[in-house]
Short mmCIF file of C-alpha atoms in Angstrom, two decimals:
data_model
loop_
_atom_site.label_atom_id
_atom_site.label_comp_id
_atom_site.label_asym_id
_atom_site.label_seq_id
_atom_site.Cartn_x
_atom_site.Cartn_y
_atom_site.Cartn_z
CA MET A 1 70.55 65.08 70.22
CA MET A 2 73.83 64.60 72.41
CA LYS A 3 74.85 67.49 73.66
CA MET A 4 78.46 69.12 72.90
CA ARG A 5 81.52 67.72 75.45
CA PHE A 6 84.14 70.55 74.45
CA LEU A 7 88.02 69.84 75.55
CA ALA A 8 90.04 73.24 75.30
CA ILE A 9 93.47 72.35 76.00
CA ASP A 10 95.71 75.34 76.49
CA GLY A 11 98.32 74.32 74.49
CA PHE A 12 101.53 76.07 75.45
CA ASN A 13 100.60 75.13 79.22
CA LEU A 14 101.01 71.53 78.11
CA ILE A 15 103.73 71.30 75.86
CA ARG A 16 106.05 74.02 78.33
CA ARG A 17 105.48 71.77 81.01
CA ILE A 18 106.53 68.55 79.21
CA PHE A 19 109.39 70.65 77.69
CA GLU A 20 110.84 71.81 80.93
CA ALA A 21 110.86 68.62 82.88
CA ARG A 22 112.54 66.91 80.15
CA LYS A 23 115.61 69.48 80.62
CA VAL A 24 115.74 70.05 76.88
CA THR A 25 118.78 71.34 75.42
CA SER A 26 118.95 70.49 71.60
CA GLN A 27 116.95 70.01 68.72
CA GLU A 28 117.35 66.35 69.21
CA ASP A 29 115.65 66.26 72.15
CA MET A 30 112.30 68.10 71.01
CA ALA A 31 111.30 64.62 69.26
CA ALA A 32 110.52 62.76 72.33
CA VAL A 33 108.73 65.92 73.78
CA ILE A 34 106.71 66.28 70.68
CA ASP A 35 105.72 62.92 71.15
CA ALA A 36 105.05 63.12 74.90
CA SER A 37 102.76 66.21 74.12
CA ARG A 38 100.73 63.91 71.55
CA SER A 39 100.56 61.63 74.01
CA SER A 40 99.14 63.62 76.48
CA VAL A 41 96.96 64.85 74.27
CA ILE A 42 95.77 60.89 73.34
CA ARG A 43 95.11 60.82 76.95
CA ALA A 44 93.46 63.75 77.72
CA LEU A 45 90.69 62.69 75.03
CA GLY A 46 90.55 59.23 76.50
CA THR A 47 89.73 60.72 80.14
CA HIS A 48 87.32 63.37 78.81
CA LYS A 49 85.65 61.75 76.10
CA PRO A 50 84.36 64.79 74.32
CA SER A 51 82.60 65.34 71.27
CA HIS A 52 84.87 68.40 70.23
CA ALA A 53 88.48 69.50 71.06
CA ALA A 54 90.78 72.20 70.28
CA ILE A 55 94.01 73.20 71.15
CA VAL A 56 95.16 76.85 71.74
CA LEU A 57 98.74 78.13 71.02
CA GLU A 58 99.48 81.63 71.68
CA HIS A 59 101.44 83.78 69.15
CA HIS A 60 103.72 85.09 71.62
CA ASP A 61 103.41 88.62 70.36
CA ARG A 62 102.33 91.74 72.10
CA THR A 63 98.35 91.69 73.37
CA TRP A 64 95.96 94.31 74.32
CA ARG A 65 96.93 93.90 77.73
CA HIS A 66 100.51 94.76 77.36
CA LEU A 67 99.46 97.81 76.01
CA LEU A 68 97.07 98.49 79.03
CA TYR A 69 99.99 97.72 81.41
CA PRO A 70 103.74 97.82 79.83
CA GLN A 71 104.85 95.66 82.82
CA TYR A 72 102.45 92.66 82.04
CA LYS A 73 104.46 89.22 82.63
CA ALA A 74 107.15 91.47 82.73
CA ASN A 75 108.70 89.16 85.10
CA ARG A 76 108.16 86.04 82.93
CA SER A 77 111.00 84.16 81.25
CA GLU A 78 111.26 84.43 77.64
CA THR A 79 109.54 81.42 75.68
CA PRO A 80 112.72 79.38 74.43
CA ALA A 81 113.38 79.85 70.95
CA LEU A 82 113.94 76.20 70.57
CA LEU A 83 109.94 75.41 71.59
CA LEU A 84 108.51 78.19 69.59
CA SER A 85 110.56 77.08 66.24
CA GLU A 86 109.16 73.43 66.61
CA LEU A 87 105.37 74.65 66.93
CA PRO A 88 104.40 73.26 62.99
CA ARG A 89 105.86 69.70 64.40
CA PHE A 90 103.65 70.00 67.35
CA GLU A 91 100.93 70.94 65.59
CA ALA A 92 101.13 68.50 62.87
CA ALA A 93 100.94 65.84 65.56
CA PHE A 94 98.31 66.65 67.43
CA LEU A 95 96.40 66.57 64.21
CA GLU A 96 97.37 63.36 63.79
CA ALA A 97 95.71 62.54 67.31
CA GLY A 98 92.77 64.39 65.76
CA VAL A 99 92.70 67.75 67.16
CA LEU A 100 92.93 71.19 65.48
CA SER A 101 95.47 74.10 66.99
CA CYS A 102 94.71 77.21 66.69
CA GLY A 103 95.18 80.63 67.91
CA VAL A 104 94.31 84.47 67.33
CA ALA A 105 97.03 87.17 67.05
CA SER A 106 97.43 89.85 69.66
CA TYR A 107 94.82 87.47 72.06
CA GLU A 108 96.51 85.28 74.61
CA ALA A 109 95.33 81.64 74.65
CA ASP A 110 93.20 82.34 77.85
CA ASP A 111 91.14 84.93 76.07
CA VAL A 112 90.61 82.63 72.82
CA ILE A 113 89.45 79.89 75.42
CA ALA A 114 87.48 81.51 77.18
CA THR A 115 85.56 82.66 73.86
CA MET A 116 85.23 79.20 73.10
CA VAL A 117 83.56 77.48 76.26
CA THR A 118 81.54 80.78 76.72
CA ALA A 119 80.11 79.95 73.31
CA VAL A 120 79.84 75.99 73.92
CA THR A 121 77.40 76.90 77.10
CA ARG A 122 75.47 79.31 75.04
CA HIS A 123 74.77 75.92 73.15
CA ASP A 124 73.78 74.22 75.54
CA GLY A 125 76.80 72.33 75.54
CA ASN A 126 79.84 71.37 78.56
CA ALA A 127 83.47 72.62 78.82
CA ILE A 128 86.51 71.29 80.35
CA ILE A 129 89.61 73.39 80.36
CA LEU A 130 92.80 71.55 79.98
CA SER A 131 95.43 73.48 82.00
CA THR A 132 97.22 74.51 85.37
CA ASP A 133 96.46 78.35 84.97
CA LYS A 134 94.45 79.32 87.75
CA ILE A 135 93.55 82.53 85.65
CA TYR A 136 90.25 79.98 84.22
CA LEU A 137 89.08 79.45 87.35
CA GLN A 138 86.97 82.74 86.70
CA LEU A 139 85.43 80.93 84.02
CA VAL A 140 84.04 77.74 86.45
CA GLY A 141 80.22 77.23 86.47
CA PRO A 142 77.55 74.88 86.04
CA ARG A 143 78.96 73.74 82.36
CA ILE A 144 82.49 74.56 83.08
CA THR A 145 85.36 73.00 84.78
CA VAL A 146 89.03 73.54 85.10
CA TYR A 147 90.84 70.20 84.96
CA ASP A 148 94.98 69.87 85.76
CA HIS A 149 96.05 67.26 83.78
CA PHE A 150 99.50 66.61 85.46
CA ALA A 151 97.76 66.33 89.05
CA GLU A 152 94.99 64.69 87.50
CA GLN A 153 92.62 67.21 89.21
CA THR A 154 89.24 68.70 88.44
CA PHE A 155 88.68 72.33 89.25
CA ASP A 156 85.27 73.03 90.26
CA GLN A 157 82.72 75.41 92.30
CA ALA A 158 83.46 73.70 95.56
CA TYR A 159 87.46 74.03 94.92
CA ILE A 160 87.22 77.34 94.57
CA GLU A 161 85.14 78.01 98.00
CA LYS A 162 87.10 76.04 99.83
CA ARG A 163 90.67 76.87 98.43
CA TYR A 164 90.35 80.75 98.31
CA GLY A 165 87.43 81.26 101.24
CA ILE A 166 85.31 83.21 98.65
CA ARG A 167 81.95 82.71 96.65
CA LEU A 168 81.81 81.67 92.94
CA GLY A 169 81.70 84.76 90.82
CA GLN A 170 83.85 86.86 93.42
CA TYR A 171 87.13 85.14 91.67
CA VAL A 172 88.18 88.09 89.47
CA ASP A 173 87.62 91.02 92.24
CA TYR A 174 89.98 88.65 94.65
CA LEU A 175 92.41 88.57 92.11
CA SER A 176 92.03 92.56 91.55
CA LEU A 177 92.50 92.80 95.27
CA VAL A 178 95.32 90.18 95.89
CA GLY A 179 97.31 90.49 92.83
CA ASP A 180 98.45 87.97 90.06
CA LYS A 181 102.11 87.16 90.49
CA SER A 182 102.83 84.86 87.94
CA ASN A 183 101.73 87.73 85.63
CA ASN A 184 103.21 90.62 87.30
CA ILE A 185 99.73 92.23 88.06
CA LYS A 186 100.25 94.00 91.28
CA GLY A 187 96.88 94.26 92.93
CA VAL A 188 96.13 96.47 96.04
CA PRO A 189 99.29 97.09 98.26
CA GLY A 190 98.40 96.20 101.62
CA VAL A 191 95.82 93.86 100.75
CA GLY A 192 96.74 89.68 101.06
CA PRO A 193 94.46 86.52 100.93
CA LYS A 194 93.42 86.94 104.25
CA SER A 195 92.43 90.07 103.92
CA ALA A 196 90.47 89.39 100.46
CA ILE A 197 88.59 86.96 102.53
CA GLU A 198 87.54 88.93 105.14
CA ILE A 199 86.23 92.23 102.80
CA PHE A 200 84.27 89.60 100.64
CA GLY A 201 82.81 87.83 103.26
CA LYS A 202 81.15 91.45 104.11
CA PHE A 203 80.83 92.88 100.48
CA GLU A 204 79.62 91.30 97.17
CA GLY A 205 82.68 92.55 95.17
CA LEU A 206 84.96 95.45 94.17
CA ASP A 207 82.36 98.07 92.78
CA GLU A 208 80.52 97.70 96.59
CA ILE A 209 83.86 97.94 98.52
CA LEU A 210 84.63 101.31 96.35
CA SER A 211 81.39 102.79 97.15
CA SER A 212 81.28 101.76 100.58
CA VAL A 213 81.26 104.39 103.50
CA GLU A 214 82.60 102.14 106.08
CA ASP A 215 85.65 103.43 107.89
CA SER A 216 87.69 100.21 108.04
CA SER A 217 91.35 99.61 107.27
CA ILE A 218 90.85 97.54 104.66
CA VAL A 219 88.30 99.71 102.90
CA ASN A 220 90.35 102.47 103.34
CA LYS A 221 93.50 100.80 101.36
CA VAL A 222 91.13 99.90 98.47
CA GLN A 223 89.37 102.84 98.16
CA GLY A 224 93.25 104.56 98.06
CA SER A 225 94.10 102.53 95.22
CA GLU A 226 91.08 102.47 92.90
CA VAL A 227 92.62 102.83 89.92
CA GLU A 228 95.40 99.86 90.70
CA ALA A 229 92.52 98.02 91.87
CA ARG A 230 90.29 98.69 88.59
CA ARG A 231 93.43 98.25 86.45
CA SER A 232 93.97 94.87 87.93
CA ARG A 233 90.38 93.60 87.50
CA GLN A 234 90.34 94.73 83.50
CA LEU A 235 93.35 92.64 83.02
CA VAL A 236 92.60 89.44 85.31
CA THR A 237 89.14 89.35 83.42
CA LEU A 238 89.39 87.15 80.59
CA LYS A 239 87.65 88.00 77.20
CA THR A 240 84.87 86.15 75.85
CA ASN A 241 84.12 87.92 72.62
CA VAL A 242 87.56 87.13 70.70
CA GLU A 243 86.73 86.75 66.68
CA LEU A 244 87.76 83.42 66.30
CA GLY A 245 87.73 83.40 62.77
CA LEU A 246 86.39 79.10 62.99
CA ASN A 247 82.88 77.89 64.56
CA LEU A 248 82.42 75.09 67.10
CA LYS A 249 82.02 72.54 64.39
CA SER A 250 85.36 73.21 63.18
CA PHE A 251 86.66 71.24 66.47
CA ARG A 252 84.20 68.32 66.09
CA LEU A 253 86.24 65.05 66.72
CA PRO A 254 86.22 62.39 63.90
#
């Protein structure tokens, strides 16, 4: 039996990039955005040749992260109402291309996609996540890669180690210290990428740093901000157990 090859597309990541690049100002402009988004999906199918594919679209409601941290994404601009109003047309266009769209209320696309690709690996399959969002790098492994459709670049284990100077598996704790500006997650005050690389060369992860008896400036900073570090880790960690209401067979391509 052929192994599953699953393409998970971060829908808003794709269509908003196209929407903003075209400087849309009116309803009349949306037809071109929808057509370009559909063409991008078709191109992605041709590039990756998946056996299964899904486009995950968020509901843009409050999620469990907002309840945990009310300032979550407070630095983000609102999703344009014009774009949200056209979602049914986007979904219809994607379905014409053969790909089903889905989403789960109160969860971001990140968590839904993380759940999907984790399930794929449990079935001995491989998964590609189509997104420019670096939060997905925590999922990278032997069976999961992240792909930037616009730059045509694959993000794998070698990329993480070279780009961030950390080992695979340390990425979540790395973000717990340095924060995630795009989502307004602060991390530990006074700890930047350079300091994080240094400390992760000595310690495996956040828990080891917090339990260390080493008396150094960076260890003291992390231990002095334990609450912030643990909250940041909770916020950046993607959930892999979202109830999807659909099984993987639903996303098999024609």
